[in-house]
Structure formats: C-alpha cells, structure tokens
Amino acid sequence: MTTPIMQSPLAVTELVDWGVIPTMIEGQSHTSGKLLYKGPEGRSECGLWVCTPGKWHCHVTRDEFCHFLEGSCTYVHESGEVIEIEPDTAAFFPQDWKGVCTVHETIKKVYMIR
C-alpha cells in the first residue's frame, strides 16, 4: 500500500462538489472537497473540505479532527461553549457533538474522521 499525501492543501483547487449543507438556518453553505483516503467500509476518511458562508445545525456523527487552513467560523455547542475558528486552528470534535456552525468567511480545512 502506498501512503496517500496531499502537497500544499491551500493551493488545491481541483475539488469535487459535495453539495449544500442540508441543515441550513441562514444562507446556503455550499461544500466541496478532495478525498485523500477512505478506509475499509468507510469507517475512516481524510481529505480537504471547503465550505462557503452560512449558518447551520451541526451534528458530528463520528470523531473528527480538523486543521483549519483559511477562513473563519464560529461553532456554538448546545451547552453554550463558543469555539472561534481562524486560520491555523486545530480542533477535535467528538462523536455526537451538536451545535450550530456559522461560517463567516469560506473555510478550508484538512480533516480526519474515524
């Protein structure tokens, strides 16, 4: 097996359209990305994800590590905890994290879901 790599993820422009976030509150956040790896039976995956501005309900269905490369957004957990995201922010969202995400400026992140 070879090791999947993505050189200069900020410079990647060839993205696949992944559609609109289905749980919108305001606006119409559109997503796209590039899959780097998908594990057996889809149990894990990693890649690049881009999301345009908008506000939506967020439910993390599996553990997810994110390194945000550009843009800004705010995550508000249902408990009230506020997480401000700016470029070069890393975050771990545990399975069943629920809240609201507001994307202020288009975000680009690399992620790993397990």
Short mmCIF file of N, CA and C in Angstrom, two decimals:
data_model
loop_
_atom_site.label_atom_id
_atom_site.label_comp_id
_atom_site.label_asym_id
_atom_site.label_seq_id
_atom_site.Cartn_x
_atom_site.Cartn_y
_atom_site.Cartn_z
N MET A 1 0.84 -1.18 0.00
CA MET A 1 0.00 0.00 0.00
C MET A 1 0.88 1.24 0.00
N THR A 2 0.51 2.22 -0.77
CA THR A 2 1.25 3.48 -0.79
C THR A 2 0.64 4.44 0.22
N THR A 3 1.40 5.44 0.58
CA THR A 3 0.95 6.44 1.54
C THR A 3 0.31 7.61 0.80
N PRO A 4 -0.99 7.85 1.00
CA PRO A 4 -1.62 8.99 0.33
C PRO A 4 -1.10 10.29 0.93
N ILE A 5 -0.77 11.24 0.07
CA ILE A 5 -0.32 12.56 0.54
C ILE A 5 -1.01 13.64 -0.27
N MET A 6 -1.06 14.83 0.30
CA MET A 6 -1.60 16.00 -0.39
C MET A 6 -0.60 17.13 -0.16
N GLN A 7 0.10 17.49 -1.19
CA GLN A 7 1.05 18.58 -1.10
C GLN A 7 0.31 19.92 -1.17
N SER A 8 0.70 20.87 -0.35
CA SER A 8 0.17 22.23 -0.37
C SER A 8 -1.36 22.28 -0.44
N PRO A 9 -2.06 21.79 0.58
CA PRO A 9 -3.52 21.75 0.52
C PRO A 9 -4.17 23.12 0.31
N LEU A 10 -3.51 24.20 0.74
CA LEU A 10 -4.06 25.54 0.49
C LEU A 10 -4.13 25.85 -1.00
N ALA A 11 -3.24 25.26 -1.78
CA ALA A 11 -3.18 25.55 -3.22
C ALA A 11 -4.10 24.64 -4.04
N VAL A 12 -4.69 23.62 -3.43
CA VAL A 12 -5.55 22.69 -4.17
C VAL A 12 -6.81 23.40 -4.63
N THR A 13 -7.07 23.34 -5.94
CA THR A 13 -8.27 23.98 -6.50
C THR A 13 -9.18 22.99 -7.22
N GLU A 14 -8.68 21.81 -7.54
CA GLU A 14 -9.50 20.80 -8.20
C GLU A 14 -10.29 20.04 -7.14
N LEU A 15 -11.52 20.52 -6.91
CA LEU A 15 -12.36 19.97 -5.86
C LEU A 15 -13.62 19.34 -6.44
N VAL A 16 -14.18 18.40 -5.70
CA VAL A 16 -15.43 17.75 -6.08
C VAL A 16 -16.58 18.48 -5.37
N ASP A 17 -17.66 18.73 -6.08
CA ASP A 17 -18.83 19.37 -5.50
C ASP A 17 -19.50 18.39 -4.54
N TRP A 18 -19.60 18.75 -3.27
CA TRP A 18 -20.23 17.89 -2.28
C TRP A 18 -21.60 18.41 -1.87
N GLY A 19 -22.07 19.47 -2.51
CA GLY A 19 -23.43 19.95 -2.30
C GLY A 19 -23.61 20.96 -1.19
N VAL A 20 -24.88 21.23 -0.93
CA VAL A 20 -25.29 22.22 0.07
C VAL A 20 -25.49 21.53 1.41
N ILE A 21 -25.15 22.21 2.50
CA ILE A 21 -25.41 21.69 3.84
C ILE A 21 -26.93 21.53 3.99
N PRO A 22 -27.39 20.35 4.38
CA PRO A 22 -28.85 20.11 4.42
C PRO A 22 -29.57 20.71 5.64
N THR A 23 -28.82 21.20 6.65
CA THR A 23 -29.44 21.67 7.89
C THR A 23 -29.28 23.19 8.05
N MET A 24 -29.46 23.92 6.97
CA MET A 24 -29.25 25.37 6.98
C MET A 24 -30.25 26.09 7.89
N ILE A 25 -29.75 27.14 8.54
CA ILE A 25 -30.57 28.06 9.33
C ILE A 25 -30.67 29.38 8.57
N GLU A 26 -29.51 29.87 8.08
CA GLU A 26 -29.44 31.11 7.30
C GLU A 26 -28.45 30.93 6.17
N GLY A 27 -28.73 31.53 5.01
CA GLY A 27 -27.82 31.45 3.88
C GLY A 27 -27.89 30.10 3.21
N GLN A 28 -26.83 29.77 2.48
CA GLN A 28 -26.78 28.49 1.77
C GLN A 28 -25.33 28.04 1.64
N SER A 29 -24.78 27.48 2.71
CA SER A 29 -23.40 27.00 2.69
C SER A 29 -23.25 25.85 1.70
N HIS A 30 -22.29 26.01 0.80
CA HIS A 30 -22.01 25.01 -0.22
C HIS A 30 -20.66 24.37 0.10
N THR A 31 -20.58 23.05 -0.04
CA THR A 31 -19.35 22.35 0.30
C THR A 31 -18.73 21.69 -0.92
N SER A 32 -17.43 21.56 -0.86
CA SER A 32 -16.67 20.84 -1.88
C SER A 32 -15.43 20.29 -1.19
N GLY A 33 -14.72 19.42 -1.88
CA GLY A 33 -13.54 18.87 -1.24
C GLY A 33 -12.79 17.90 -2.12
N LYS A 34 -11.79 17.32 -1.50
CA LYS A 34 -10.97 16.32 -2.17
C LYS A 34 -10.66 15.23 -1.16
N LEU A 35 -11.08 14.01 -1.46
CA LEU A 35 -10.83 12.88 -0.59
C LEU A 35 -9.39 12.43 -0.75
N LEU A 36 -8.68 12.28 0.36
CA LEU A 36 -7.32 11.79 0.32
C LEU A 36 -7.29 10.27 0.54
N TYR A 37 -8.13 9.81 1.47
CA TYR A 37 -8.15 8.38 1.79
C TYR A 37 -9.51 8.02 2.39
N LYS A 38 -10.02 6.86 2.04
CA LYS A 38 -11.23 6.31 2.66
C LYS A 38 -10.92 4.87 3.06
N GLY A 39 -11.10 4.56 4.34
CA GLY A 39 -10.76 3.25 4.86
C GLY A 39 -11.79 2.19 4.51
N PRO A 40 -11.51 0.95 4.87
CA PRO A 40 -12.42 -0.16 4.61
C PRO A 40 -13.80 0.12 5.17
N GLU A 41 -14.82 -0.17 4.38
CA GLU A 41 -16.21 0.02 4.77
C GLU A 41 -16.53 1.46 5.16
N GLY A 42 -15.69 2.41 4.74
CA GLY A 42 -15.92 3.83 5.02
C GLY A 42 -15.82 4.21 6.49
N ARG A 43 -15.17 3.37 7.29
CA ARG A 43 -15.09 3.65 8.73
C ARG A 43 -14.20 4.85 9.05
N SER A 44 -13.27 5.17 8.19
CA SER A 44 -12.43 6.36 8.41
C SER A 44 -12.21 7.03 7.07
N GLU A 45 -11.94 8.31 7.12
CA GLU A 45 -11.59 9.04 5.90
C GLU A 45 -10.86 10.31 6.27
N CYS A 46 -10.11 10.81 5.30
CA CYS A 46 -9.44 12.09 5.50
C CYS A 46 -9.37 12.80 4.14
N GLY A 47 -9.23 14.10 4.22
CA GLY A 47 -9.16 14.87 2.99
C GLY A 47 -9.21 16.36 3.25
N LEU A 48 -9.64 17.07 2.23
CA LEU A 48 -9.73 18.53 2.24
C LEU A 48 -11.20 18.90 2.10
N TRP A 49 -11.67 19.86 2.89
CA TRP A 49 -13.08 20.27 2.87
C TRP A 49 -13.16 21.78 2.81
N VAL A 50 -14.03 22.28 1.95
CA VAL A 50 -14.25 23.71 1.79
C VAL A 50 -15.73 23.99 1.98
N CYS A 51 -16.06 25.06 2.71
CA CYS A 51 -17.45 25.42 2.97
C CYS A 51 -17.62 26.94 2.88
N THR A 52 -18.62 27.37 2.12
CA THR A 52 -18.90 28.80 1.95
C THR A 52 -19.76 29.32 3.11
N PRO A 53 -19.87 30.65 3.24
CA PRO A 53 -20.60 31.24 4.37
C PRO A 53 -22.05 30.80 4.49
N GLY A 54 -22.50 30.79 5.74
CA GLY A 54 -23.87 30.44 6.11
C GLY A 54 -23.91 29.96 7.54
N LYS A 55 -25.10 29.68 8.02
CA LYS A 55 -25.30 29.23 9.40
C LYS A 55 -26.14 27.96 9.36
N TRP A 56 -25.69 26.93 10.09
CA TRP A 56 -26.37 25.63 10.03
C TRP A 56 -26.21 24.83 11.31
N HIS A 57 -27.17 23.91 11.50
CA HIS A 57 -27.10 22.96 12.61
C HIS A 57 -26.02 21.94 12.28
N CYS A 58 -25.20 21.63 13.27
CA CYS A 58 -24.08 20.70 13.07
C CYS A 58 -24.21 19.53 14.05
N HIS A 59 -24.14 18.31 13.52
CA HIS A 59 -24.11 17.11 14.35
C HIS A 59 -22.96 16.26 13.84
N VAL A 60 -21.93 16.10 14.67
CA VAL A 60 -20.76 15.31 14.31
C VAL A 60 -21.08 13.85 14.63
N THR A 61 -21.17 13.02 13.60
CA THR A 61 -21.62 11.63 13.80
C THR A 61 -20.49 10.65 14.12
N ARG A 62 -19.23 11.07 13.87
CA ARG A 62 -18.06 10.26 14.23
C ARG A 62 -16.96 11.22 14.67
N ASP A 63 -16.00 10.74 15.48
CA ASP A 63 -14.89 11.59 15.90
C ASP A 63 -14.26 12.26 14.69
N GLU A 64 -13.97 13.57 14.81
CA GLU A 64 -13.36 14.29 13.69
C GLU A 64 -12.30 15.26 14.19
N PHE A 65 -11.10 15.13 13.63
CA PHE A 65 -10.01 16.09 13.85
C PHE A 65 -9.95 17.01 12.65
N CYS A 66 -9.84 18.31 12.90
CA CYS A 66 -9.79 19.31 11.82
C CYS A 66 -8.61 20.26 12.04
N HIS A 67 -7.94 20.58 10.95
CA HIS A 67 -6.95 21.66 10.96
C HIS A 67 -7.44 22.67 9.93
N PHE A 68 -7.93 23.80 10.43
CA PHE A 68 -8.47 24.85 9.57
C PHE A 68 -7.33 25.66 8.98
N LEU A 69 -7.32 25.78 7.67
CA LEU A 69 -6.22 26.43 6.95
C LEU A 69 -6.52 27.88 6.60
N GLU A 70 -7.79 28.17 6.27
CA GLU A 70 -8.16 29.54 5.94
C GLU A 70 -9.63 29.77 6.24
N GLY A 71 -10.00 31.05 6.30
CA GLY A 71 -11.37 31.43 6.58
C GLY A 71 -11.63 31.58 8.06
N SER A 72 -12.90 31.82 8.39
CA SER A 72 -13.27 31.94 9.80
C SER A 72 -14.69 31.46 9.99
N CYS A 73 -14.92 30.88 11.17
CA CYS A 73 -16.25 30.42 11.53
C CYS A 73 -16.35 30.34 13.05
N THR A 74 -17.56 30.19 13.51
CA THR A 74 -17.83 30.06 14.94
C THR A 74 -18.69 28.83 15.14
N TYR A 75 -18.27 27.95 16.04
CA TYR A 75 -19.07 26.81 16.44
C TYR A 75 -19.61 27.11 17.84
N VAL A 76 -20.90 26.88 18.05
CA VAL A 76 -21.50 27.05 19.37
C VAL A 76 -22.14 25.71 19.75
N HIS A 77 -21.55 25.07 20.76
CA HIS A 77 -22.06 23.78 21.25
C HIS A 77 -23.41 24.00 21.91
N GLU A 78 -24.25 22.97 21.91
CA GLU A 78 -25.57 23.10 22.52
C GLU A 78 -25.49 23.46 24.01
N SER A 79 -24.33 23.27 24.65
CA SER A 79 -24.13 23.66 26.05
C SER A 79 -23.85 25.15 26.19
N GLY A 80 -23.57 25.82 25.04
CA GLY A 80 -23.24 27.24 25.07
C GLY A 80 -21.76 27.53 24.83
N GLU A 81 -20.91 26.50 24.89
CA GLU A 81 -19.48 26.71 24.63
C GLU A 81 -19.28 27.29 23.22
N VAL A 82 -18.47 28.35 23.12
CA VAL A 82 -18.21 29.01 21.85
C VAL A 82 -16.78 28.71 21.41
N ILE A 83 -16.63 28.25 20.16
CA ILE A 83 -15.32 27.94 19.60
C ILE A 83 -15.11 28.83 18.38
N GLU A 84 -14.15 29.75 18.49
CA GLU A 84 -13.84 30.65 17.38
C GLU A 84 -12.73 30.02 16.54
N ILE A 85 -12.98 29.90 15.24
CA ILE A 85 -12.02 29.30 14.33
C ILE A 85 -11.45 30.37 13.42
N GLU A 86 -10.14 30.39 13.31
CA GLU A 86 -9.42 31.26 12.38
C GLU A 86 -8.34 30.42 11.72
N PRO A 87 -7.65 30.94 10.71
CA PRO A 87 -6.62 30.14 10.05
C PRO A 87 -5.59 29.58 11.05
N ASP A 88 -5.17 28.36 10.79
CA ASP A 88 -4.18 27.63 11.59
C ASP A 88 -4.71 27.25 12.97
N THR A 89 -6.00 26.91 13.02
CA THR A 89 -6.63 26.41 14.25
C THR A 89 -6.87 24.91 14.08
N ALA A 90 -6.51 24.14 15.09
CA ALA A 90 -6.79 22.70 15.10
C ALA A 90 -7.86 22.44 16.15
N ALA A 91 -8.80 21.54 15.82
CA ALA A 91 -9.87 21.22 16.76
C ALA A 91 -10.25 19.75 16.63
N PHE A 92 -10.68 19.17 17.74
CA PHE A 92 -11.19 17.81 17.74
C PHE A 92 -12.64 17.85 18.18
N PHE A 93 -13.53 17.34 17.34
CA PHE A 93 -14.95 17.27 17.65
C PHE A 93 -15.30 15.80 17.92
N PRO A 94 -15.68 15.47 19.17
CA PRO A 94 -16.00 14.08 19.48
C PRO A 94 -17.34 13.67 18.87
N GLN A 95 -17.48 12.38 18.66
CA GLN A 95 -18.74 11.84 18.15
C GLN A 95 -19.92 12.37 18.97
N ASP A 96 -20.99 12.75 18.29
CA ASP A 96 -22.23 13.27 18.85
C ASP A 96 -22.13 14.71 19.35
N TRP A 97 -21.06 15.43 18.96
CA TRP A 97 -21.01 16.86 19.23
C TRP A 97 -22.16 17.50 18.46
N LYS A 98 -22.92 18.35 19.13
CA LYS A 98 -24.05 19.03 18.47
C LYS A 98 -24.01 20.51 18.78
N GLY A 99 -24.34 21.29 17.77
CA GLY A 99 -24.39 22.73 17.95
C GLY A 99 -24.73 23.43 16.65
N VAL A 100 -24.28 24.68 16.54
CA VAL A 100 -24.53 25.49 15.36
C VAL A 100 -23.18 26.00 14.85
N CYS A 101 -23.01 25.96 13.54
CA CYS A 101 -21.80 26.49 12.91
C CYS A 101 -22.19 27.69 12.06
N THR A 102 -21.47 28.79 12.24
CA THR A 102 -21.65 29.97 11.40
C THR A 102 -20.33 30.22 10.68
N VAL A 103 -20.34 30.05 9.36
CA VAL A 103 -19.15 30.31 8.54
C VAL A 103 -19.21 31.78 8.12
N HIS A 104 -18.21 32.55 8.57
CA HIS A 104 -18.15 33.98 8.26
C HIS A 104 -17.44 34.22 6.93
N GLU A 105 -16.30 33.56 6.75
CA GLU A 105 -15.53 33.61 5.51
C GLU A 105 -15.26 32.17 5.11
N THR A 106 -15.34 31.87 3.82
CA THR A 106 -15.16 30.50 3.33
C THR A 106 -14.00 29.82 4.05
N ILE A 107 -14.29 28.64 4.60
CA ILE A 107 -13.27 27.89 5.33
C ILE A 107 -12.73 26.75 4.46
N LYS A 108 -11.47 26.48 4.69
CA LYS A 108 -10.81 25.33 4.07
C LYS A 108 -10.09 24.60 5.20
N LYS A 109 -10.34 23.29 5.29
CA LYS A 109 -9.70 22.53 6.37
C LYS A 109 -9.28 21.16 5.85
N VAL A 110 -8.28 20.60 6.49
CA VAL A 110 -7.96 19.19 6.30
C VAL A 110 -8.57 18.48 7.50
N TYR A 111 -9.08 17.27 7.26
CA TYR A 111 -9.81 16.58 8.32
C TYR A 111 -9.48 15.09 8.31
N MET A 112 -9.79 14.48 9.46
CA MET A 112 -9.69 13.03 9.63
C MET A 112 -10.90 12.61 10.44
N ILE A 113 -11.70 11.70 9.88
CA ILE A 113 -12.88 11.17 10.56
C ILE A 113 -12.62 9.69 10.84
N ARG A 114 -13.01 9.26 12.05
CA ARG A 114 -12.88 7.83 12.38
C ARG A 114 -14.11 7.33 13.07
#
